[in-house]
Amino acid sequence: MRNRAILAAALLTVMMTACGSSEQPEVVEQIVVRDRDEPAPTATSDPAVEDAGAVDLIAMGEDAFQMCTACHVVDAGARSTAGPNLHGVLGRVIGDLDGYSYSDALTASDAVWDEENLDQFLADPSGYLPGTDMLAGAVRDDEARAAIIAYLASKPTAFDE
Ligand code: HEC
């Protein structure tokens, strides 16, 4: 117990020293939290992404995607949860992941997910595909949608190595 307390105190001192002078404490905190939650820094290791702006967008999307993780996973081959696994969803036929039981609304569609229709779907899932089982998870904010789509688009190259 006491050792832990000492360690905690030492850590706190280090953190305070690190944050104390010129750097913004909130910014440092955000980066630490994101790194700890996502062990694989996949976005930046994607050679197709050369533009630093695109990397920022993907990182933003990774954060924004937290509102989807209650129902979706994105890891290649991972078992679908409440919603289908979204790994490689861009370029996939709508409602076509093997082993997932979709609503008729998604099964009936032969379209392929691209940035445009995914944007429309995420803005208003049942407006775009009436009868969908995705009853939550609409993203009203344009920028957050763009970021989430960029993040999802980064997934095939990040995981299919
Ligand atoms: C409350 C659970 C829930 C949340 C939150 C949610 N979804 Fe879904 N999502 C679903 C379900 C269920 C389906 C299957 C819909 C159907 O069959 O009609 C689905 C389907 C999808 C599909 C179609 C996939 C395919 O294989 O055709 C995409 C894309 C999608 N969701 C993206 C997202 C994104 C991005 C978010 C976060 C912004 C999100 N969802 C949040 C439950 C959810």
mmCIF file with all atom_site columns, C-alpha atoms and ligand atoms in Angstrom:
data_model
loop_
_atom_site.group_PDB
_atom_site.id
_atom_site.type_symbol
_atom_site.label_atom_id
_atom_site.label_alt_id
_atom_site.label_comp_id
_atom_site.label_asym_id
_atom_site.label_entity_id
_atom_site.label_seq_id
_atom_site.pdbx_PDB_ins_code
_atom_site.Cartn_x
_atom_site.Cartn_y
_atom_site.Cartn_z
_atom_site.occupancy
_atom_site.B_iso_or_equiv
_atom_site.pdbx_formal_charge
_atom_site.auth_seq_id
_atom_site.auth_comp_id
_atom_site.auth_asym_id
_atom_site.auth_atom_id
_atom_site.pdbx_PDB_model_num
ATOM   1   C  CA  . MET A 1 1   ? 0.000   0.000   0.000   1.00 0.00 ? 1   MET A CA  1
ATOM   2   C  CA  . ARG A 1 2   ? 2.586   2.509   1.037   1.00 0.00 ? 2   ARG A CA  1
ATOM   3   C  CA  . ASN A 1 3   ? 4.775   1.718   -1.970  1.00 0.00 ? 3   ASN A CA  1
ATOM   4   C  CA  . ARG A 1 4   ? 1.838   2.433   -4.229  1.00 0.00 ? 4   ARG A CA  1
ATOM   5   C  CA  . ALA A 1 5   ? 1.213   5.740   -2.583  1.00 0.00 ? 5   ALA A CA  1
ATOM   6   C  CA  . ILE A 1 6   ? 4.841   6.701   -3.042  1.00 0.00 ? 6   ILE A CA  1
ATOM   7   C  CA  . LEU A 1 7   ? 4.772   5.642   -6.674  1.00 0.00 ? 7   LEU A CA  1
ATOM   8   C  CA  . ALA A 1 8   ? 1.606   7.645   -7.245  1.00 0.00 ? 8   ALA A CA  1
ATOM   9   C  CA  . ALA A 1 9   ? 3.170   10.675  -5.641  1.00 0.00 ? 9   ALA A CA  1
ATOM   10  C  CA  . ALA A 1 10  ? 6.287   10.267  -7.755  1.00 0.00 ? 10  ALA A CA  1
ATOM   11  C  CA  . LEU A 1 11  ? 4.234   9.939   -10.915 1.00 0.00 ? 11  LEU A CA  1
ATOM   12  C  CA  . LEU A 1 12  ? 2.245   12.998  -10.041 1.00 0.00 ? 12  LEU A CA  1
ATOM   13  C  CA  . THR A 1 13  ? 5.431   14.953  -9.572  1.00 0.00 ? 13  THR A CA  1
ATOM   14  C  CA  . VAL A 1 14  ? 6.708   13.834  -12.949 1.00 0.00 ? 14  VAL A CA  1
ATOM   15  C  CA  . MET A 1 15  ? 3.430   14.736  -14.599 1.00 0.00 ? 15  MET A CA  1
ATOM   16  C  CA  . MET A 1 16  ? 3.315   18.130  -12.969 1.00 0.00 ? 16  MET A CA  1
ATOM   17  C  CA  . THR A 1 17  ? 6.878   18.796  -13.972 1.00 0.00 ? 17  THR A CA  1
ATOM   18  C  CA  . ALA A 1 18  ? 6.132   17.723  -17.527 1.00 0.00 ? 18  ALA A CA  1
ATOM   19  C  CA  . CYS A 1 19  ? 3.040   19.864  -17.812 1.00 0.00 ? 19  CYS A CA  1
ATOM   20  C  CA  . GLY A 1 20  ? 4.210   22.743  -15.718 1.00 0.00 ? 20  GLY A CA  1
ATOM   21  C  CA  . SER A 1 21  ? 6.024   25.126  -17.977 1.00 0.00 ? 21  SER A CA  1
ATOM   22  C  CA  . SER A 1 22  ? 5.261   25.967  -21.573 1.00 0.00 ? 22  SER A CA  1
ATOM   23  C  CA  . GLU A 1 23  ? 2.956   23.130  -22.657 1.00 0.00 ? 23  GLU A CA  1
ATOM   24  C  CA  . GLN A 1 24  ? -0.815  23.119  -22.405 1.00 0.00 ? 24  GLN A CA  1
ATOM   25  C  CA  . PRO A 1 25  ? -1.868  20.541  -19.804 1.00 0.00 ? 25  PRO A CA  1
ATOM   26  C  CA  . GLU A 1 26  ? -5.177  19.675  -21.532 1.00 0.00 ? 26  GLU A CA  1
ATOM   27  C  CA  . VAL A 1 27  ? -3.472  18.849  -24.816 1.00 0.00 ? 27  VAL A CA  1
ATOM   28  C  CA  . VAL A 1 28  ? -0.979  16.538  -23.133 1.00 0.00 ? 28  VAL A CA  1
ATOM   29  C  CA  . GLU A 1 29  ? -3.769  14.798  -21.289 1.00 0.00 ? 29  GLU A CA  1
ATOM   30  C  CA  . GLN A 1 30  ? -5.735  14.129  -24.490 1.00 0.00 ? 30  GLN A CA  1
ATOM   31  C  CA  . ILE A 1 31  ? -2.798  12.528  -26.240 1.00 0.00 ? 31  ILE A CA  1
ATOM   32  C  CA  . VAL A 1 32  ? -2.011  10.282  -23.273 1.00 0.00 ? 32  VAL A CA  1
ATOM   33  C  CA  . VAL A 1 33  ? -5.594  9.045   -23.031 1.00 0.00 ? 33  VAL A CA  1
ATOM   34  C  CA  . ARG A 1 34  ? -5.822  8.240   -26.725 1.00 0.00 ? 34  ARG A CA  1
ATOM   35  C  CA  . ASP A 1 35  ? -2.502  6.377   -26.753 1.00 0.00 ? 35  ASP A CA  1
ATOM   36  C  CA  . ARG A 1 36  ? -3.475  4.240   -23.825 1.00 0.00 ? 36  ARG A CA  1
ATOM   37  C  CA  . ASP A 1 37  ? -6.853  3.268   -25.262 1.00 0.00 ? 37  ASP A CA  1
ATOM   38  C  CA  . GLU A 1 38  ? -5.546  2.376   -28.706 1.00 0.00 ? 38  GLU A CA  1
ATOM   39  C  CA  . PRO A 1 39  ? -2.422  0.246   -28.478 1.00 0.00 ? 39  PRO A CA  1
ATOM   40  C  CA  . ALA A 1 40  ? -1.894  -0.067  -32.229 1.00 0.00 ? 40  ALA A CA  1
ATOM   41  C  CA  . PRO A 1 41  ? -0.954  3.270   -33.816 1.00 0.00 ? 41  PRO A CA  1
ATOM   42  C  CA  . THR A 1 42  ? -2.289  2.097   -37.143 1.00 0.00 ? 42  THR A CA  1
ATOM   43  C  CA  . ALA A 1 43  ? -3.384  5.354   -38.697 1.00 0.00 ? 43  ALA A CA  1
ATOM   44  C  CA  . THR A 1 44  ? 0.070   6.861   -38.997 1.00 0.00 ? 44  THR A CA  1
ATOM   45  C  CA  . SER A 1 45  ? 1.657   3.617   -40.204 1.00 0.00 ? 45  SER A CA  1
ATOM   46  C  CA  . ASP A 1 46  ? -0.492  3.588   -43.337 1.00 0.00 ? 46  ASP A CA  1
ATOM   47  C  CA  . PRO A 1 47  ? 1.873   4.393   -46.201 1.00 0.00 ? 47  PRO A CA  1
ATOM   48  C  CA  . ALA A 1 48  ? -1.033  5.531   -48.385 1.00 0.00 ? 48  ALA A CA  1
ATOM   49  C  CA  . VAL A 1 49  ? -1.650  8.408   -46.025 1.00 0.00 ? 49  VAL A CA  1
ATOM   50  C  CA  . GLU A 1 50  ? 0.994   10.970  -46.770 1.00 0.00 ? 50  GLU A CA  1
ATOM   51  C  CA  . ASP A 1 51  ? -0.897  14.105  -46.012 1.00 0.00 ? 51  ASP A CA  1
ATOM   52  C  CA  . ALA A 1 52  ? -0.562  15.180  -42.381 1.00 0.00 ? 52  ALA A CA  1
ATOM   53  C  CA  . GLY A 1 53  ? -4.048  16.687  -42.592 1.00 0.00 ? 53  GLY A CA  1
ATOM   54  C  CA  . ALA A 1 54  ? -5.456  13.293  -43.513 1.00 0.00 ? 54  ALA A CA  1
ATOM   55  C  CA  . VAL A 1 55  ? -3.697  11.718  -40.545 1.00 0.00 ? 55  VAL A CA  1
ATOM   56  C  CA  . ASP A 1 56  ? -5.259  14.323  -38.256 1.00 0.00 ? 56  ASP A CA  1
ATOM   57  C  CA  . LEU A 1 57  ? -8.670  13.580  -39.697 1.00 0.00 ? 57  LEU A CA  1
ATOM   58  C  CA  . ILE A 1 58  ? -8.196  9.860   -39.141 1.00 0.00 ? 58  ILE A CA  1
ATOM   59  C  CA  . ALA A 1 59  ? -7.116  10.473  -35.556 1.00 0.00 ? 59  ALA A CA  1
ATOM   60  C  CA  . MET A 1 60  ? -10.186 12.650  -35.036 1.00 0.00 ? 60  MET A CA  1
ATOM   61  C  CA  . GLY A 1 61  ? -12.289 9.921   -36.568 1.00 0.00 ? 61  GLY A CA  1
ATOM   62  C  CA  . GLU A 1 62  ? -10.812 7.346   -34.250 1.00 0.00 ? 62  GLU A CA  1
ATOM   63  C  CA  . ASP A 1 63  ? -11.953 9.471   -31.322 1.00 0.00 ? 63  ASP A CA  1
ATOM   64  C  CA  . ALA A 1 64  ? -15.373 10.136  -32.803 1.00 0.00 ? 64  ALA A CA  1
ATOM   65  C  CA  . PHE A 1 65  ? -15.775 6.427   -33.539 1.00 0.00 ? 65  PHE A CA  1
ATOM   66  C  CA  . GLN A 1 66  ? -16.003 5.850   -29.785 1.00 0.00 ? 66  GLN A CA  1
ATOM   67  C  CA  . MET A 1 67  ? -19.700 6.653   -30.160 1.00 0.00 ? 67  MET A CA  1
ATOM   68  C  CA  . CYS A 1 68  ? -20.027 3.622   -32.444 1.00 0.00 ? 68  CYS A CA  1
ATOM   69  C  CA  . THR A 1 69  ? -18.107 1.084   -30.385 1.00 0.00 ? 69  THR A CA  1
ATOM   70  C  CA  . ALA A 1 70  ? -21.137 0.233   -28.252 1.00 0.00 ? 70  ALA A CA  1
ATOM   71  C  CA  . CYS A 1 71  ? -22.392 -1.633  -31.322 1.00 0.00 ? 71  CYS A CA  1
ATOM   72  C  CA  . HIS A 1 72  ? -19.500 -1.981  -33.784 1.00 0.00 ? 72  HIS A CA  1
ATOM   73  C  CA  . VAL A 1 73  ? -15.986 -3.391  -33.936 1.00 0.00 ? 73  VAL A CA  1
ATOM   74  C  CA  . VAL A 1 74  ? -13.554 -2.630  -36.771 1.00 0.00 ? 74  VAL A CA  1
ATOM   75  C  CA  . ASP A 1 75  ? -10.801 -5.201  -36.312 1.00 0.00 ? 75  ASP A CA  1
ATOM   76  C  CA  . ALA A 1 76  ? -10.305 -7.550  -39.242 1.00 0.00 ? 76  ALA A CA  1
ATOM   77  C  CA  . GLY A 1 77  ? -12.052 -10.853 -38.670 1.00 0.00 ? 77  GLY A CA  1
ATOM   78  C  CA  . ALA A 1 78  ? -13.451 -9.841  -35.274 1.00 0.00 ? 78  ALA A CA  1
ATOM   79  C  CA  . ARG A 1 79  ? -16.865 -11.163 -34.395 1.00 0.00 ? 79  ARG A CA  1
ATOM   80  C  CA  . SER A 1 80  ? -19.689 -8.681  -34.997 1.00 0.00 ? 80  SER A CA  1
ATOM   81  C  CA  . THR A 1 81  ? -21.348 -7.317  -31.889 1.00 0.00 ? 81  THR A CA  1
ATOM   82  C  CA  . ALA A 1 82  ? -24.802 -5.647  -31.932 1.00 0.00 ? 82  ALA A CA  1
ATOM   83  C  CA  . GLY A 1 83  ? -23.987 -4.179  -35.345 1.00 0.00 ? 83  GLY A CA  1
ATOM   84  C  CA  . PRO A 1 84  ? -21.855 -5.654  -38.146 1.00 0.00 ? 84  PRO A CA  1
ATOM   85  C  CA  . ASN A 1 85  ? -18.052 -5.515  -38.044 1.00 0.00 ? 85  ASN A CA  1
ATOM   86  C  CA  . LEU A 1 86  ? -17.110 -2.359  -39.974 1.00 0.00 ? 86  LEU A CA  1
ATOM   87  C  CA  . HIS A 1 87  ? -13.644 -3.418  -41.035 1.00 0.00 ? 87  HIS A CA  1
ATOM   88  C  CA  . GLY A 1 88  ? -13.324 -2.619  -44.718 1.00 0.00 ? 88  GLY A CA  1
ATOM   89  C  CA  . VAL A 1 89  ? -16.900 -1.376  -44.918 1.00 0.00 ? 89  VAL A CA  1
ATOM   90  C  CA  . LEU A 1 90  ? -16.073 1.132   -47.661 1.00 0.00 ? 90  LEU A CA  1
ATOM   91  C  CA  . GLY A 1 91  ? -16.236 -0.796  -50.907 1.00 0.00 ? 91  GLY A CA  1
ATOM   92  C  CA  . ARG A 1 92  ? -18.428 -3.483  -49.373 1.00 0.00 ? 92  ARG A CA  1
ATOM   93  C  CA  . VAL A 1 93  ? -21.960 -4.131  -50.634 1.00 0.00 ? 93  VAL A CA  1
ATOM   94  C  CA  . ILE A 1 94  ? -24.508 -2.713  -48.193 1.00 0.00 ? 94  ILE A CA  1
ATOM   95  C  CA  . GLY A 1 95  ? -25.772 -5.335  -45.754 1.00 0.00 ? 95  GLY A CA  1
ATOM   96  C  CA  . ASP A 1 96  ? -23.449 -8.029  -47.047 1.00 0.00 ? 96  ASP A CA  1
ATOM   97  C  CA  . LEU A 1 97  ? -21.145 -9.151  -44.240 1.00 0.00 ? 97  LEU A CA  1
ATOM   98  C  CA  . ASP A 1 98  ? -21.249 -12.937 -43.962 1.00 0.00 ? 98  ASP A CA  1
ATOM   99  C  CA  . GLY A 1 99  ? -22.751 -14.224 -40.753 1.00 0.00 ? 99  GLY A CA  1
ATOM   100 C  CA  . TYR A 1 100 ? -24.445 -10.989 -39.709 1.00 0.00 ? 100 TYR A CA  1
ATOM   101 C  CA  . SER A 1 101 ? -28.209 -10.880 -39.662 1.00 0.00 ? 101 SER A CA  1
ATOM   102 C  CA  . TYR A 1 102 ? -29.272 -7.578  -41.239 1.00 0.00 ? 102 TYR A CA  1
ATOM   103 C  CA  . SER A 1 103 ? -32.664 -5.943  -41.477 1.00 0.00 ? 103 SER A CA  1
ATOM   104 C  CA  . ASP A 1 104 ? -34.512 -6.369  -44.780 1.00 0.00 ? 104 ASP A CA  1
ATOM   105 C  CA  . ALA A 1 105 ? -33.732 -2.729  -45.512 1.00 0.00 ? 105 ALA A CA  1
ATOM   106 C  CA  . LEU A 1 106 ? -29.992 -3.362  -45.676 1.00 0.00 ? 106 LEU A CA  1
ATOM   107 C  CA  . THR A 1 107 ? -30.215 -6.834  -47.205 1.00 0.00 ? 107 THR A CA  1
ATOM   108 C  CA  . ALA A 1 108 ? -32.327 -5.472  -50.049 1.00 0.00 ? 108 ALA A CA  1
ATOM   109 C  CA  . SER A 1 109 ? -29.764 -2.869  -51.071 1.00 0.00 ? 109 SER A CA  1
ATOM   110 C  CA  . ASP A 1 110 ? -27.208 -3.822  -53.743 1.00 0.00 ? 110 ASP A CA  1
ATOM   111 C  CA  . ALA A 1 111 ? -25.340 -0.549  -53.535 1.00 0.00 ? 111 ALA A CA  1
ATOM   112 C  CA  . VAL A 1 112 ? -21.719 -0.384  -52.427 1.00 0.00 ? 112 VAL A CA  1
ATOM   113 C  CA  . TRP A 1 113 ? -20.708 1.762   -49.461 1.00 0.00 ? 113 TRP A CA  1
ATOM   114 C  CA  . ASP A 1 114 ? -18.728 4.776   -50.556 1.00 0.00 ? 114 ASP A CA  1
ATOM   115 C  CA  . GLU A 1 115 ? -17.913 8.046   -48.849 1.00 0.00 ? 115 GLU A CA  1
ATOM   116 C  CA  . GLU A 1 116 ? -21.028 9.723   -50.154 1.00 0.00 ? 116 GLU A CA  1
ATOM   117 C  CA  . ASN A 1 117 ? -23.716 7.212   -49.229 1.00 0.00 ? 117 ASN A CA  1
ATOM   118 C  CA  . LEU A 1 118 ? -22.026 6.442   -45.910 1.00 0.00 ? 118 LEU A CA  1
ATOM   119 C  CA  . ASP A 1 119 ? -22.138 10.150  -45.145 1.00 0.00 ? 119 ASP A CA  1
ATOM   120 C  CA  . GLN A 1 120 ? -25.858 10.240  -45.896 1.00 0.00 ? 120 GLN A CA  1
ATOM   121 C  CA  . PHE A 1 121 ? -26.536 7.089   -43.886 1.00 0.00 ? 121 PHE A CA  1
ATOM   122 C  CA  . LEU A 1 122 ? -24.622 8.303   -40.839 1.00 0.00 ? 122 LEU A CA  1
ATOM   123 C  CA  . ALA A 1 123 ? -26.358 11.674  -40.930 1.00 0.00 ? 123 ALA A CA  1
ATOM   124 C  CA  . ASP A 1 124 ? -29.741 9.950   -40.719 1.00 0.00 ? 124 ASP A CA  1
ATOM   125 C  CA  . PRO A 1 125 ? -29.695 6.126   -40.796 1.00 0.00 ? 125 PRO A CA  1
ATOM   126 C  CA  . SER A 1 126 ? -33.445 5.528   -41.053 1.00 0.00 ? 126 SER A CA  1
ATOM   127 C  CA  . GLY A 1 127 ? -33.906 8.502   -43.362 1.00 0.00 ? 127 GLY A CA  1
ATOM   128 C  CA  . TYR A 1 128 ? -31.420 7.015   -45.805 1.00 0.00 ? 128 TYR A CA  1
ATOM   129 C  CA  . LEU A 1 129 ? -32.427 3.343   -45.400 1.00 0.00 ? 129 LEU A CA  1
ATOM   130 C  CA  . PRO A 1 130 ? -35.941 3.280   -43.924 1.00 0.00 ? 130 PRO A CA  1
ATOM   131 C  CA  . GLY A 1 131 ? -36.471 0.171   -41.815 1.00 0.00 ? 131 GLY A CA  1
ATOM   132 C  CA  . THR A 1 132 ? -32.835 -0.166  -40.742 1.00 0.00 ? 132 THR A CA  1
ATOM   133 C  CA  . ASP A 1 133 ? -32.129 -1.704  -37.350 1.00 0.00 ? 133 ASP A CA  1
ATOM   134 C  CA  . MET A 1 134 ? -29.529 0.950   -36.657 1.00 0.00 ? 134 MET A CA  1
ATOM   135 C  CA  . LEU A 1 135 ? -31.705 3.053   -34.425 1.00 0.00 ? 135 LEU A CA  1
ATOM   136 C  CA  . ALA A 1 136 ? -28.943 5.011   -32.720 1.00 0.00 ? 136 ALA A CA  1
ATOM   137 C  CA  . GLY A 1 137 ? -25.601 6.368   -33.800 1.00 0.00 ? 137 GLY A CA  1
ATOM   138 C  CA  . ALA A 1 138 ? -26.662 9.162   -36.151 1.00 0.00 ? 138 ALA A CA  1
ATOM   139 C  CA  . VAL A 1 139 ? -23.935 11.786  -36.415 1.00 0.00 ? 139 VAL A CA  1
ATOM   140 C  CA  . ARG A 1 140 ? -25.298 15.270  -37.000 1.00 0.00 ? 140 ARG A CA  1
ATOM   141 C  CA  . ASP A 1 141 ? -21.949 17.011  -37.175 1.00 0.00 ? 141 ASP A CA  1
ATOM   142 C  CA  . ASP A 1 142 ? -20.554 17.171  -40.756 1.00 0.00 ? 142 ASP A CA  1
ATOM   143 C  CA  . GLU A 1 143 ? -16.946 17.232  -39.648 1.00 0.00 ? 143 GLU A CA  1
ATOM   144 C  CA  . ALA A 1 144 ? -17.344 14.316  -37.247 1.00 0.00 ? 144 ALA A CA  1
ATOM   145 C  CA  . ARG A 1 145 ? -18.913 12.264  -40.051 1.00 0.00 ? 145 ARG A CA  1
ATOM   146 C  CA  . ALA A 1 146 ? -16.064 13.092  -42.428 1.00 0.00 ? 146 ALA A CA  1
ATOM   147 C  CA  . ALA A 1 147 ? -13.567 12.111  -39.730 1.00 0.00 ? 147 ALA A CA  1
ATOM   148 C  CA  . ILE A 1 148 ? -15.314 8.811   -38.972 1.00 0.00 ? 148 ILE A CA  1
ATOM   149 C  CA  . ILE A 1 149 ? -15.443 7.971   -42.683 1.00 0.00 ? 149 ILE A CA  1
ATOM   150 C  CA  . ALA A 1 150 ? -11.727 8.762   -43.051 1.00 0.00 ? 150 ALA A CA  1
ATOM   151 C  CA  . TYR A 1 151 ? -11.028 6.529   -40.073 1.00 0.00 ? 151 TYR A CA  1
ATOM   152 C  CA  . LEU A 1 152 ? -13.068 3.661   -41.518 1.00 0.00 ? 152 LEU A CA  1
ATOM   153 C  CA  . ALA A 1 153 ? -11.393 4.146   -44.906 1.00 0.00 ? 153 ALA A CA  1
ATOM   154 C  CA  . SER A 1 154 ? -8.003  3.777   -43.212 1.00 0.00 ? 154 SER A CA  1
ATOM   155 C  CA  . LYS A 1 155 ? -8.912  0.384   -41.806 1.00 0.00 ? 155 LYS A CA  1
ATOM   156 C  CA  . PRO A 1 156 ? -8.305  -2.061  -44.671 1.00 0.00 ? 156 PRO A CA  1
ATOM   157 C  CA  . THR A 1 157 ? -4.717  -0.984  -45.230 1.00 0.00 ? 157 THR A CA  1
ATOM   158 C  CA  . ALA A 1 158 ? -4.063  -0.703  -41.525 1.00 0.00 ? 158 ALA A CA  1
ATOM   159 C  CA  . PHE A 1 159 ? -5.099  -4.227  -40.686 1.00 0.00 ? 159 PHE A CA  1
ATOM   160 C  CA  . ASP A 1 160 ? -4.705  -6.315  -43.853 1.00 0.00 ? 160 ASP A CA  1
ATOM   161 C  CA  . GLU A 1 161 ? -0.949  -6.478  -43.823 1.00 0.00 ? 161 GLU A CA  1
HETATM 162 C  C1  . HEC B 2 .   ? -27.086 1.198   -30.962 1.00 0.00 ? 1   HEC B C1  1
HETATM 163 C  C2  . HEC B 2 .   ? -26.205 0.403   -31.803 1.00 0.00 ? 1   HEC B C2  1
HETATM 164 C  C3  . HEC B 2 .   ? -25.483 1.104   -32.918 1.00 0.00 ? 1   HEC B C3  1
HETATM 165 C  C4  . HEC B 2 .   ? -24.702 2.220   -32.886 1.00 0.00 ? 1   HEC B C4  1
HETATM 166 C  C5  . HEC B 2 .   ? -24.396 3.114   -31.694 1.00 0.00 ? 1   HEC B C5  1
HETATM 167 C  C6  . HEC B 2 .   ? -24.169 2.396   -34.212 1.00 0.00 ? 1   HEC B C6  1
HETATM 168 N  N1  . HEC B 2 .   ? -24.628 1.403   -35.036 1.00 0.00 ? 1   HEC B N1  1
HETATM 169 FE FE1 . HEC B 2 .   ? -24.162 1.135   -36.975 1.00 0.00 ? 1   HEC B FE1 1
HETATM 170 N  N2  . HEC B 2 .   ? -25.390 -0.443  -37.083 1.00 0.00 ? 1   HEC B N2  1
HETATM 171 C  C7  . HEC B 2 .   ? -26.104 -0.982  -36.022 1.00 0.00 ? 1   HEC B C7  1
HETATM 172 C  C8  . HEC B 2 .   ? -26.935 -2.073  -36.488 1.00 0.00 ? 1   HEC B C8  1
HETATM 173 C  C9  . HEC B 2 .   ? -27.861 -2.912  -35.637 1.00 0.00 ? 1   HEC B C9  1
HETATM 174 C  C10 . HEC B 2 .   ? -26.678 -2.195  -37.869 1.00 0.00 ? 1   HEC B C10 1
HETATM 175 C  C11 . HEC B 2 .   ? -27.356 -3.159  -38.840 1.00 0.00 ? 1   HEC B C11 1
HETATM 176 C  C12 . HEC B 2 .   ? -28.509 -2.381  -39.424 1.00 0.00 ? 1   HEC B C12 1
HETATM 177 C  C13 . HEC B 2 .   ? -29.501 -3.178  -40.223 1.00 0.00 ? 1   HEC B C13 1
HETATM 178 O  O1  . HEC B 2 .   ? -29.325 -4.396  -40.426 1.00 0.00 ? 1   HEC B O1  1
HETATM 179 O  O2  . HEC B 2 .   ? -30.485 -2.559  -40.626 1.00 0.00 ? 1   HEC B O2  1
HETATM 180 C  C14 . HEC B 2 .   ? -25.709 -1.159  -38.209 1.00 0.00 ? 1   HEC B C14 1
HETATM 181 C  C15 . HEC B 2 .   ? -25.201 -0.959  -39.480 1.00 0.00 ? 1   HEC B C15 1
HETATM 182 C  C16 . HEC B 2 .   ? -24.207 -0.070  -39.792 1.00 0.00 ? 1   HEC B C16 1
HETATM 183 C  C17 . HEC B 2 .   ? -23.596 0.054   -41.090 1.00 0.00 ? 1   HEC B C17 1
HETATM 184 C  C18 . HEC B 2 .   ? -23.893 -0.778  -42.319 1.00 0.00 ? 1   HEC B C18 1
HETATM 185 C  C19 . HEC B 2 .   ? -22.825 -1.868  -42.407 1.00 0.00 ? 1   HEC B C19 1
HETATM 186 C  C20 . HEC B 2 .   ? -22.998 -2.869  -43.505 1.00 0.00 ? 1   HEC B C20 1
HETATM 187 O  O3  . HEC B 2 .   ? -22.381 -3.950  -43.385 1.00 0.00 ? 1   HEC B O3  1
HETATM 188 O  O4  . HEC B 2 .   ? -23.722 -2.627  -44.488 1.00 0.00 ? 1   HEC B O4  1
HETATM 189 C  C21 . HEC B 2 .   ? -22.664 1.042   -40.986 1.00 0.00 ? 1   HEC B C21 1
HETATM 190 C  C22 . HEC B 2 .   ? -21.744 1.532   -42.071 1.00 0.00 ? 1   HEC B C22 1
HETATM 191 C  C23 . HEC B 2 .   ? -22.712 1.536   -39.625 1.00 0.00 ? 1   HEC B C23 1
HETATM 192 N  N3  . HEC B 2 .   ? -23.666 0.843   -38.932 1.00 0.00 ? 1   HEC B N3  1
HETATM 193 C  C24 . HEC B 2 .   ? -21.894 2.527   -39.141 1.00 0.00 ? 1   HEC B C24 1
HETATM 194 C  C25 . HEC B 2 .   ? -21.981 3.051   -37.845 1.00 0.00 ? 1   HEC B C25 1
HETATM 195 C  C26 . HEC B 2 .   ? -21.152 4.112   -37.352 1.00 0.00 ? 1   HEC B C26 1
HETATM 196 C  C27 . HEC B 2 .   ? -20.024 4.774   -38.121 1.00 0.00 ? 1   HEC B C27 1
HETATM 197 C  C28 . HEC B 2 .   ? -21.575 4.385   -36.084 1.00 0.00 ? 1   HEC B C28 1
HETATM 198 C  C29 . HEC B 2 .   ? -21.089 5.458   -35.148 1.00 0.00 ? 1   HEC B C29 1
HETATM 199 C  C30 . HEC B 2 .   ? -21.194 6.807   -35.617 1.00 0.00 ? 1   HEC B C30 1
HETATM 200 C  C31 . HEC B 2 .   ? -22.644 3.462   -35.784 1.00 0.00 ? 1   HEC B C31 1
HETATM 201 N  N4  . HEC B 2 .   ? -22.860 2.674   -36.869 1.00 0.00 ? 1   HEC B N4  1
HETATM 202 C  C32 . HEC B 2 .   ? -23.316 3.402   -34.569 1.00 0.00 ? 1   HEC B C32 1
HETATM 203 C  C33 . HEC B 2 .   ? -26.067 -0.542  -34.724 1.00 0.00 ? 1   HEC B C33 1
HETATM 204 C  C34 . HEC B 2 .   ? -25.423 0.589   -34.288 1.00 0.00 ? 1   HEC B C34 1
#
